[in-house]
Short mmCIF file of C-alpha atoms in Angstrom, two decimals:
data_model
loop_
_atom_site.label_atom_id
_atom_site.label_comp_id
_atom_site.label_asym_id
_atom_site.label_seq_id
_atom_site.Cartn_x
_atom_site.Cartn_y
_atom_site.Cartn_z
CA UNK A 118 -11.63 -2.99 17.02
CA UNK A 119 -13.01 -5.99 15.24
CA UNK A 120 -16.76 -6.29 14.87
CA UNK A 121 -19.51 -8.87 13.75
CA UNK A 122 -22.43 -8.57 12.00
CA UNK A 123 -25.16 -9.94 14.38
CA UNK A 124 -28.67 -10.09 12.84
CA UNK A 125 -31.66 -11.63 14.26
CA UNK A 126 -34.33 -13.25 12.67
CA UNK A 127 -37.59 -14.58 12.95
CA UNK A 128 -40.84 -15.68 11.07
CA UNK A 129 -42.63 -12.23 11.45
CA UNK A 130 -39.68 -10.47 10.03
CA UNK A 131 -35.72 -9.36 10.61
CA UNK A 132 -35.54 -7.94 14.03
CA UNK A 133 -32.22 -6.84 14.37
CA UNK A 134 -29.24 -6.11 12.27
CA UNK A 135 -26.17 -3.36 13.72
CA UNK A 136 -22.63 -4.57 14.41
CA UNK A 137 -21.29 -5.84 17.83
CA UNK A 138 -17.97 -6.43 19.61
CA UNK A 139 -18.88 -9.76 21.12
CA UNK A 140 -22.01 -11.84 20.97
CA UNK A 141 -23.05 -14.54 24.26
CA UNK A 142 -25.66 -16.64 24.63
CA UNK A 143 -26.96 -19.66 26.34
CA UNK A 144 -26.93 -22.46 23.95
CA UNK A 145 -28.47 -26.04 24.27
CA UNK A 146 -24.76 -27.17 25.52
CA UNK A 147 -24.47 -24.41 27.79
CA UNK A 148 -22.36 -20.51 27.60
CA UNK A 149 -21.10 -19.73 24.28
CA UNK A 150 -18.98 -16.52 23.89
CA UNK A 151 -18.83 -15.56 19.57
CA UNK A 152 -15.64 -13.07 19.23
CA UNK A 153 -14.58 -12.21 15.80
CA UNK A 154 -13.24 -14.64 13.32
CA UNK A 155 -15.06 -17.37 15.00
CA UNK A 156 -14.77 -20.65 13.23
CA UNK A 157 -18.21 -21.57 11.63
CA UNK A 158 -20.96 -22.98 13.78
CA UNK A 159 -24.05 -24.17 14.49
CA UNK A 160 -25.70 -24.46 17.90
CA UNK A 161 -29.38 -24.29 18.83
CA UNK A 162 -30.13 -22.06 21.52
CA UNK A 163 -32.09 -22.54 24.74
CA UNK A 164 -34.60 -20.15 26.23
CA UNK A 165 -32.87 -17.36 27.15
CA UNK A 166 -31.48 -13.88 26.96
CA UNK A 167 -28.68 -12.97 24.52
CA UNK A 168 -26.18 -10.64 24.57
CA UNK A 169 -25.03 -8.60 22.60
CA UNK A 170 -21.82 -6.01 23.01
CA UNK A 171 -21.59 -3.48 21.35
CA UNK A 172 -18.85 -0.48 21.48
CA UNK A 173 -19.76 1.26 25.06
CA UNK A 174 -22.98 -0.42 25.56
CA UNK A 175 -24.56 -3.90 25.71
CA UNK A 176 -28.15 -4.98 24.14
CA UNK A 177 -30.12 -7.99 25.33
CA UNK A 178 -32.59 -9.75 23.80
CA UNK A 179 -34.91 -12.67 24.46
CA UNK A 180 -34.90 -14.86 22.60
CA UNK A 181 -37.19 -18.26 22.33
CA UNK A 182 -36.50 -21.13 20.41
CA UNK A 183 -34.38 -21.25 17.63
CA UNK A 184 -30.52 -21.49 16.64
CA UNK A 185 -27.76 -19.13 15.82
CA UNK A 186 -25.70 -19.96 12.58
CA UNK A 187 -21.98 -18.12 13.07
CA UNK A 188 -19.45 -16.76 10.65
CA UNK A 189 -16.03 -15.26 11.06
CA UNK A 190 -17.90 -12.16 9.87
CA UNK A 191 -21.51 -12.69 10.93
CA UNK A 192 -23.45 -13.64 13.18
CA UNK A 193 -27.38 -14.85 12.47
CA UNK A 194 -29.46 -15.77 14.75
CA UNK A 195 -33.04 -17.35 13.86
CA UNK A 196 -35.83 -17.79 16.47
CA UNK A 197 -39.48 -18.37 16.60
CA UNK A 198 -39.63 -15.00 18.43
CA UNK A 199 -36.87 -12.66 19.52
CA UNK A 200 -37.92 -9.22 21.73
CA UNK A 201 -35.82 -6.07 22.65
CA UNK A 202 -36.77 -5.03 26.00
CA UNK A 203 -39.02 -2.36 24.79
CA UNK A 204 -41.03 -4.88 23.05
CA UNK A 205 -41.77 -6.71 25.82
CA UNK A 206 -45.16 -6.40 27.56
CA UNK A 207 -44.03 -6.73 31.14
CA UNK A 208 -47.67 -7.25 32.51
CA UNK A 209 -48.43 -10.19 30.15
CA UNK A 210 -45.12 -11.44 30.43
CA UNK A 211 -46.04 -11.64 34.09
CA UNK A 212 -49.65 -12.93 33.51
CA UNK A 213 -48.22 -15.67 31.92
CA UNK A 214 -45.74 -16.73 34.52
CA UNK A 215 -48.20 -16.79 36.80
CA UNK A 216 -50.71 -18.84 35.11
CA UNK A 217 -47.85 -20.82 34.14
CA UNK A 218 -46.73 -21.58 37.67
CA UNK A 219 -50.59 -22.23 38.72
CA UNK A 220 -50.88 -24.72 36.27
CA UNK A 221 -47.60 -26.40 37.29
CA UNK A 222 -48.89 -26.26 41.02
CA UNK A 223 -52.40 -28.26 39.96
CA UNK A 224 -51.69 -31.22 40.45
CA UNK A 225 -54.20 -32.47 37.44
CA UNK A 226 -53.64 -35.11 34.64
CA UNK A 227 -54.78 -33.52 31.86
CA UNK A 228 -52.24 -30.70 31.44
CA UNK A 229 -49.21 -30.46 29.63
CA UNK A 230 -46.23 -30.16 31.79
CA UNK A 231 -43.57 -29.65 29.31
CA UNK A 232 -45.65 -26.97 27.29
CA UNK A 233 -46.40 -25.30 31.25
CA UNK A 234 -42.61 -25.62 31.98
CA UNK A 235 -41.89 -23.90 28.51
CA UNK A 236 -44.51 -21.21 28.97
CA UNK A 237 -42.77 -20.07 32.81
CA UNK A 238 -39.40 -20.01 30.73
CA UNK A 239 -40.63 -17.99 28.12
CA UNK A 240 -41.92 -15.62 30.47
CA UNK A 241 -38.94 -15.25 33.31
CA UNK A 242 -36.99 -15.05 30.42
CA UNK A 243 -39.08 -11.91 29.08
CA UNK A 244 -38.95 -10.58 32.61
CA UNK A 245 -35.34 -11.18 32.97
CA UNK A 246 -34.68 -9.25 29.77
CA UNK A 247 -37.02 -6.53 30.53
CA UNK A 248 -35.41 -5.64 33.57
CA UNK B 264 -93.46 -3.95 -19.31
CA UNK B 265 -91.87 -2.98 -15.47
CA UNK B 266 -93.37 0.30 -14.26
CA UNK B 267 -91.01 3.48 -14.02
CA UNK B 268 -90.77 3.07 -10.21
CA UNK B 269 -89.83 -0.31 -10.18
CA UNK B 270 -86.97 -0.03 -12.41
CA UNK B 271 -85.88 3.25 -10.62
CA UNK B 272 -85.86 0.99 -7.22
CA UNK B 273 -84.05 -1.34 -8.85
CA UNK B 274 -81.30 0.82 -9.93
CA UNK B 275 -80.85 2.42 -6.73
CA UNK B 276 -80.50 -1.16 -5.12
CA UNK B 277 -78.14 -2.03 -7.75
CA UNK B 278 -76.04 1.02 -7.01
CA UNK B 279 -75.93 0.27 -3.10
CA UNK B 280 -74.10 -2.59 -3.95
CA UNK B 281 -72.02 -1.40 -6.50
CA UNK B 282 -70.86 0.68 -3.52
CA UNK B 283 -70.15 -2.19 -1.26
CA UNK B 284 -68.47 -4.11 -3.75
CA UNK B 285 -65.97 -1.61 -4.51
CA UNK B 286 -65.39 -0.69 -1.43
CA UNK B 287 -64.37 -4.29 -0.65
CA UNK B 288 -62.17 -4.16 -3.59
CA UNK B 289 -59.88 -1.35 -1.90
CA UNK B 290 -59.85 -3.34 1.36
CA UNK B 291 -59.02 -6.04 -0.11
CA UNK B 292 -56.26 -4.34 -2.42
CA UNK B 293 -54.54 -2.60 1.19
CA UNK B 294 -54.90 -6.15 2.29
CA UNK B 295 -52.92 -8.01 -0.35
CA UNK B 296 -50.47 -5.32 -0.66
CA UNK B 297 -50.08 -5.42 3.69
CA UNK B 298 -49.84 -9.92 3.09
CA UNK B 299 -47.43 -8.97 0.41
CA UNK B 300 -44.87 -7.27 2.61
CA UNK B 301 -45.70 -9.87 5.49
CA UNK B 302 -44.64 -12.53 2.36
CA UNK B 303 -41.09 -10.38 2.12
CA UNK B 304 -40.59 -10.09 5.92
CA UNK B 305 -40.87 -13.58 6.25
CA UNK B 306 -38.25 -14.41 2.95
CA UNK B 307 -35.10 -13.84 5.00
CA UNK B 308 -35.89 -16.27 7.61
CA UNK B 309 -36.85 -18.98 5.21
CA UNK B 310 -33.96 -18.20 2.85
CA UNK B 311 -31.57 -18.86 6.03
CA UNK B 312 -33.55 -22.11 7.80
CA UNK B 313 -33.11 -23.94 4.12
CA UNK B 314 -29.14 -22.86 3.68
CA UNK B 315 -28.49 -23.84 6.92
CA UNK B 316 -30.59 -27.50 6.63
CA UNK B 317 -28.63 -27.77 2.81
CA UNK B 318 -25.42 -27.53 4.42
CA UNK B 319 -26.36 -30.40 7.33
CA UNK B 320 -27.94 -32.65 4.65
CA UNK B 321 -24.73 -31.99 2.17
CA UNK B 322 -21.81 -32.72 4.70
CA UNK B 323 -20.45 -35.98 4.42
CA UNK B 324 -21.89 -37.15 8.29
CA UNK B 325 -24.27 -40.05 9.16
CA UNK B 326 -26.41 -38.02 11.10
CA UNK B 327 -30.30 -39.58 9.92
CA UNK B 328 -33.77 -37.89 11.54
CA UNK B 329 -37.00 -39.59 11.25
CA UNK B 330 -38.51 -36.73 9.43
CA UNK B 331 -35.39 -37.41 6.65
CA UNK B 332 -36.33 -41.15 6.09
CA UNK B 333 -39.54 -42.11 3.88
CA UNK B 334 -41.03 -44.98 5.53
CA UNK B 335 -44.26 -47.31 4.69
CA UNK B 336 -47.02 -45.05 4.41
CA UNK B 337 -49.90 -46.15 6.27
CA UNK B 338 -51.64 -43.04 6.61
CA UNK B 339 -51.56 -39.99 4.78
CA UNK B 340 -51.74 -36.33 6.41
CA UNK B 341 -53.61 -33.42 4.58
CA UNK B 342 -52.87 -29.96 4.78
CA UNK B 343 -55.64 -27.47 2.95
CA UNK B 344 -55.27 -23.96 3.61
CA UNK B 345 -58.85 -22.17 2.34
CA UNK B 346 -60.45 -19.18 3.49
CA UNK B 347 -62.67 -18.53 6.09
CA UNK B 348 -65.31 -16.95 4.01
CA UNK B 349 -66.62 -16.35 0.48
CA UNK B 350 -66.70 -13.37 -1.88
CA UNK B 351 -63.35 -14.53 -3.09
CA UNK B 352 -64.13 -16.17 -6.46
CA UNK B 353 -63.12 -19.47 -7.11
CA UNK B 354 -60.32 -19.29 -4.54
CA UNK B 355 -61.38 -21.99 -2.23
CA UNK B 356 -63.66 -24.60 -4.68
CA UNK B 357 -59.92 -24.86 -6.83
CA UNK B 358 -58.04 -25.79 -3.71
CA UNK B 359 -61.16 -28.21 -2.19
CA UNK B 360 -61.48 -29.46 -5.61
CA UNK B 361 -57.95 -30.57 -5.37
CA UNK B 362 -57.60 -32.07 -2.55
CA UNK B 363 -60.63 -34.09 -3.06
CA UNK B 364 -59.27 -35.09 -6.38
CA UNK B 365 -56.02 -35.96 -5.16
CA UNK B 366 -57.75 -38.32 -2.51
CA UNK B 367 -60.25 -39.58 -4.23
CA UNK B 368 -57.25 -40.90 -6.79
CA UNK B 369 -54.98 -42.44 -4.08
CA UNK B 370 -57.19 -43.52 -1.26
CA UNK B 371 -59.81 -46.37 -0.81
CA UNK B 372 -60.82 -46.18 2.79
CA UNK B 373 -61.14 -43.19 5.21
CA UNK B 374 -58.53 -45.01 7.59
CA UNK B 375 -55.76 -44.21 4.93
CA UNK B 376 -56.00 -40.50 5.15
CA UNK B 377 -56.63 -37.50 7.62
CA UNK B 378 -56.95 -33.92 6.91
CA UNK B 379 -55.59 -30.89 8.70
CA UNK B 380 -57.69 -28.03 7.89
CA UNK B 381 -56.86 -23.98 8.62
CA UNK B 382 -59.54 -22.05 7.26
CA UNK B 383 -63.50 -22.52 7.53
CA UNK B 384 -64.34 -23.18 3.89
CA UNK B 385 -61.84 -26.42 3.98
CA UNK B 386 -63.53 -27.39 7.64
CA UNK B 387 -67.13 -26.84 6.77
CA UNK B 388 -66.21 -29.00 2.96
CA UNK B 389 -64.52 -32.24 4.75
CA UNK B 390 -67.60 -31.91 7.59
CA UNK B 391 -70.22 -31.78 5.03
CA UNK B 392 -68.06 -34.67 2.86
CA UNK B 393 -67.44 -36.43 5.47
CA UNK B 394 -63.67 -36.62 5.20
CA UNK B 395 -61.83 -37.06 8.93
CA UNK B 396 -60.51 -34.11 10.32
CA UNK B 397 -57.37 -34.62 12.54
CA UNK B 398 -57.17 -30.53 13.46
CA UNK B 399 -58.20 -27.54 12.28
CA UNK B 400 -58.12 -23.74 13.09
CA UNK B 401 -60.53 -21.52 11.97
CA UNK B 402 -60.54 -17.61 12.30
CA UNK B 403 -56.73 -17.05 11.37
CA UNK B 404 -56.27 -13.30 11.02
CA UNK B 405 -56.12 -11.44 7.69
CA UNK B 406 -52.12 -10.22 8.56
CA UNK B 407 -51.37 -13.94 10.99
CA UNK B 408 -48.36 -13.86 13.17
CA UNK B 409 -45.90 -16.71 13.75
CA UNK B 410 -47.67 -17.06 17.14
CA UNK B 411 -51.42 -17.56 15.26
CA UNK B 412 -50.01 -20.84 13.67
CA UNK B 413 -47.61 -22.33 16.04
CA UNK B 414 -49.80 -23.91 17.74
CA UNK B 415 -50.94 -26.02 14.91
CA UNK B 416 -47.77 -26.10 13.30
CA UNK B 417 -46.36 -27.96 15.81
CA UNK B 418 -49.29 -30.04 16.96
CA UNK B 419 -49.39 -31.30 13.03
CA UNK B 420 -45.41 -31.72 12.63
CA UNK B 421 -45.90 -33.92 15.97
CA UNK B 422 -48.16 -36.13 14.48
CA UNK B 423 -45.84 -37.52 12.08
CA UNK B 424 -42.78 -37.84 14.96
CA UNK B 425 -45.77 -39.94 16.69
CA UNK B 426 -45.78 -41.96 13.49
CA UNK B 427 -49.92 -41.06 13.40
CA UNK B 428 -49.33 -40.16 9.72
CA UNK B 429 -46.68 -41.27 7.59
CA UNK B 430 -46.50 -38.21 4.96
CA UNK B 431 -48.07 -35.14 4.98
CA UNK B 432 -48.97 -32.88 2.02
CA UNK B 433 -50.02 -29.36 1.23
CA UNK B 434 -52.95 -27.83 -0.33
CA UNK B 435 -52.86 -24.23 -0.69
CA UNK B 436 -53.21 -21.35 -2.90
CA UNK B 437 -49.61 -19.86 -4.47
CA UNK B 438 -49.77 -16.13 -4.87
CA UNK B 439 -48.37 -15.84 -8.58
CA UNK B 440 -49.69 -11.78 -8.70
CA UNK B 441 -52.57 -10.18 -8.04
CA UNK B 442 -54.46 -11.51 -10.78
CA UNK B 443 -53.56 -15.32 -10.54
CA UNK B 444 -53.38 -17.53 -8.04
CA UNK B 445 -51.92 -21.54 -8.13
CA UNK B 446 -53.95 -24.07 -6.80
CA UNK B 447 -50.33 -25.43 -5.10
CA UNK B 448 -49.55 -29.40 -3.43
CA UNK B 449 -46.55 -29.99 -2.24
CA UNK B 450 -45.17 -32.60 0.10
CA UNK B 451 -44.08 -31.32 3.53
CA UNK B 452 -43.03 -34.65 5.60
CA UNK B 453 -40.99 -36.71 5.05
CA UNK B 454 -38.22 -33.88 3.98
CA UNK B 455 -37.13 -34.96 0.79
CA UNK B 456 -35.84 -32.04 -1.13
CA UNK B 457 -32.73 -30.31 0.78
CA UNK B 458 -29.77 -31.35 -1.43
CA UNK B 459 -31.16 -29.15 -4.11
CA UNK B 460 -31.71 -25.85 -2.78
CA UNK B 461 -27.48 -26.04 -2.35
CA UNK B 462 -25.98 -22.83 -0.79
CA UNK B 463 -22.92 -21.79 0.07
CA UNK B 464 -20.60 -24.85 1.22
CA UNK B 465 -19.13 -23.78 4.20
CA UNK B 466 -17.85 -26.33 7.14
CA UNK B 467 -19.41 -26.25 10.34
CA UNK B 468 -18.93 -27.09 13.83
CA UNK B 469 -21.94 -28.54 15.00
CA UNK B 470 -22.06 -27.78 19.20
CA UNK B 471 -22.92 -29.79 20.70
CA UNK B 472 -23.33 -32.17 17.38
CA UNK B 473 -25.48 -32.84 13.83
CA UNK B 474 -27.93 -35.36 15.64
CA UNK B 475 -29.29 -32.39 18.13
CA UNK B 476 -29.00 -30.02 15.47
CA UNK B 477 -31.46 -32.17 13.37
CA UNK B 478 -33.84 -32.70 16.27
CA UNK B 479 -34.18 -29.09 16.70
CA UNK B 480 -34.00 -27.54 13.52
CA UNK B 481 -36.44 -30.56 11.82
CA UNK B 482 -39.43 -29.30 13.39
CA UNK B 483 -38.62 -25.77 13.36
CA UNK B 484 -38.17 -26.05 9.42
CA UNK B 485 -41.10 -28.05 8.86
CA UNK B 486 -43.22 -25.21 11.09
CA UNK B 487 -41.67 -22.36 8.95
CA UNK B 488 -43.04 -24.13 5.78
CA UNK B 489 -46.42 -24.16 6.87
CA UNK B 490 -46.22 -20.55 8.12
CA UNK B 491 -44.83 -20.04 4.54
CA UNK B 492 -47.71 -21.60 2.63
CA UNK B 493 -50.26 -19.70 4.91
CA UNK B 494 -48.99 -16.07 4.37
CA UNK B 495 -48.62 -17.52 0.54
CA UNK B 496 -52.18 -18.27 0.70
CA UNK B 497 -53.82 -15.51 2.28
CA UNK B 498 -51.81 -13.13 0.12
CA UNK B 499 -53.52 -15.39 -2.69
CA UNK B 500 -56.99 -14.33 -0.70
CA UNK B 501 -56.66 -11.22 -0.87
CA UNK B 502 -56.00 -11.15 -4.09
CA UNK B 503 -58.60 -13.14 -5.22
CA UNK B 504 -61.25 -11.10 -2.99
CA UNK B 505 -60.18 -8.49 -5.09
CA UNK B 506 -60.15 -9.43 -7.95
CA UNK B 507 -63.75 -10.78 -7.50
CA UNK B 508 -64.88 -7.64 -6.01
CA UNK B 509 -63.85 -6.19 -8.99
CA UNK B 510 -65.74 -8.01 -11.25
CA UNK B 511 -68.61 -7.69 -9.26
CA UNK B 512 -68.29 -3.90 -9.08
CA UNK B 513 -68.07 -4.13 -12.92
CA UNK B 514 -71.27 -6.31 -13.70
CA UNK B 515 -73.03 -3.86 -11.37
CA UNK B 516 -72.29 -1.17 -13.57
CA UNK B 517 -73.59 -3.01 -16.89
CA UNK B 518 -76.68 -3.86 -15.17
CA UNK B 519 -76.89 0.02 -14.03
CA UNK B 520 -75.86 1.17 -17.53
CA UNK B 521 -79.26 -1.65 -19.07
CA UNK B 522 -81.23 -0.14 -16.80
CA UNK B 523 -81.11 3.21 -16.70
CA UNK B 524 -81.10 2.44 -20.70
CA UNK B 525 -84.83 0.63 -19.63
CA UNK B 526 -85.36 3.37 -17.47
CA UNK B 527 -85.26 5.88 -20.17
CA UNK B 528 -87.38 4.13 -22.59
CA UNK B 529 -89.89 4.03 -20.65
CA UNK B 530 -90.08 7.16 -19.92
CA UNK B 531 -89.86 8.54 -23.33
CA UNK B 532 -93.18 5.52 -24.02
CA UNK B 533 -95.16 7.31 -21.41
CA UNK B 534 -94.27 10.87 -22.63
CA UNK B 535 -94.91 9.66 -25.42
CA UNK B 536 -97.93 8.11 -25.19
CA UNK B 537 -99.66 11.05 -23.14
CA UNK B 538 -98.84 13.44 -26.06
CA UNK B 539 -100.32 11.29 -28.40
CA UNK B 540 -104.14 11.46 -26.31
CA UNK B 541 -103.47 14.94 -25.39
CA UNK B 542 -103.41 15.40 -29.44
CA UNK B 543 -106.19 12.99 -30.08
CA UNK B 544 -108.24 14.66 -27.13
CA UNK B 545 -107.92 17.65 -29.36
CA UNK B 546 -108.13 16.45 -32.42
CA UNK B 547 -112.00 14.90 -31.07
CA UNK B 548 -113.08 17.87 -30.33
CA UNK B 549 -112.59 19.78 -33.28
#
């Protein structure tokens, strides 16, 4: 069986680097699936949880803002911050959603919606994974 | 001439610090050598954010970003990266000096400029100068993560997409090795640069095309630069800390090594000088 290279990085250092079967993801344009021998490509990914097969088991990782840059070979992806789900501190993760959703809720001028709306992705996304 | 005790008392001061001083030396020396790895962790990221922007900004497409395009420059944007506290040499007067320089040359009014300032020293300098401060973060950590910075980052690329400032430049220290550091500017926005740093030349498919790309990977590259120049810098810190330290830790010594010299002669007068009436004492009453 063919595999790819997958490694993930980010600005406090290389997370990630094994070999996978199949790579998918959730990018800006919506589901991509990366076999080997994909074509080179470029797509920036959303907020989300990747995944990542490997030979009998699967990985996942969240991942938050950034872009994957693919290979027929390799696969890199670069984020601002990328977690396995042992990294992830459930009870913040959950802190923040909920001050995230409170702040939604209040229905005040001075706060930032989009940063809010980005802050409860981040964190159901963190939950999601960590599940 | 000082008395015995006072130059004793002044030696044991004198030692004290000695100890502090070098003791700050070996903090700062697990420091630098702890920003040095942070440096390397952060190389791979960098390395891949400018291949993949070299590639965009080589193939042949139309695709044009604000952040791409010099335009009229109205106002200026500062970036100074300092310290957030002394004992570190020259470190942070080099990189104040500068910047002030550097707008003192190009600027007549303060409505041509702002300054962005991480670091206390560079806050307290423009406060006490004057200068206008746009943003600033003080009490970055000695080992900062991504998350420290992004705040800022982003705020500070922002103000250029919001056309507030027109260009935006660097100030910071470059970590050359642990005994010199590079007073470093560099221009950040607009992005002028890419088509050297080449690559490899592979084609891409852009999903879902170059123009989204560009609007996400713009700001992101512009954030990791800044991130860059601050683990640069307080590598460059920690170095310089240490380097001071040291110094310090050797003037101590010489001033230990005069005085105990002092110290001695004195002694040897008084010892002296009591023989010499003990003997005349005698010598009287013969």
């Amino acid at each position: 069986m063919k595999t790819l290279t997958v490694s993930v990085v980010t600005p406090d250092g290389p997370i990630l680097e094994d070999s996978f079967q199949m790579v998918s993801c959730k990018a800006e344009s919506g589901e991509l699936g990366i076999l080997p021998g994909h074509i080179p490509l470029v797509a920036p990914l959303s907020i989300s949880a990747v995944r990542l097969k490997g030979e009998n088991d699967t990985e996942r990782l969240a991942v938050n803002g950034g872009f994957m840059e693919v290979r027929p070979d390799k696969v890199t992806i670069l984020a601002q911050s990328a977690e396995t789900p042992s990294d992830i501190d459930v009870k913040r993760a959950e802190a923040a959603k909920t001050r995230a959703e409170q702040r939604l809720q209040s229905k005040q001028d001075n706060i930032d919606y989009q940063r809010a709306e980005l802050a409860l992705q981040r964190a159901i996304n963190r939950l999601h994974v960590a599940k | 001439m000082a008395s015995l005790r006072d130059i004793q008392g002044r030696i044991n001061s004198t030692k004290k610090t000695r100890k502090i001083t070098s003791a700050m030396q070996m903090v700062s020396a697990s420091k630098m050598s702890k920003a040095e790895q942070n440096t390397k962790a952060f190389e791979p990221y960098s390395k891949k954010i400018q291949e993949v922007m070299a590639n965009i900004a080589n193939s042949t497409s139309d695709a044009s970003h604000p952040m791409l395009e010099n335009r009229e420059i109205k106002k200026s944007g500062y970036l100074v990266i300092t310290a957030d506290k002394g004992l570190v040499g020259a470190y942070n007067s080099n990189v104040l000096k500068a910047l002030y320089r550097t707008i003192q040359e190009r600027h007549q009014s303060k409505d041509e400029y702002t300054i962005i300032a991480i670091g206390r020293m560079g806050y307290e300098f423009c406060k006490k100068m004057e200068l206008p401060i746009a943003k600033s973060v003080v009490g970055i950590a000695d080992q900062p993560d991504f998350a420290d910075i992004k705040a800022l980052a982003s705020e500070t690329v922002q103000l250029y997409t919001d056309e507030e400032i027109d260009e935006l430049h660097m100030f910071y220290n470059h970590y050359v090795s642990a005994i010199s550091q590079q007073v470093t500017s560099a221009q950040l926005l607009p992005i002028t640069n890419l088509q050297e740093s080449g690559g490899s030349n592979s084609d891409y498919e852009y999903e879902p095309n170059e123009q989204q790309i560009l609007d996400v990977l713009l700001p992101q590259y512009a954030e990791s630069l800044i991130y860059g120049a601050l683990l640069d810098s307080k590598a460059s810190e920690h170095a310089a800390s240490m380097t001071a330290m040291k110094s310090a830790t050797d003037n101590a010594g010489e001033l230990i090594d005069d005085l105990t010299l002092t110290y001695n002669r004195v002694r040897q007068a008084a010892i002296t000088q009591e023989i010499t009436e003990i003997s005349g004492g005698v010598a009287a009453l013969e």
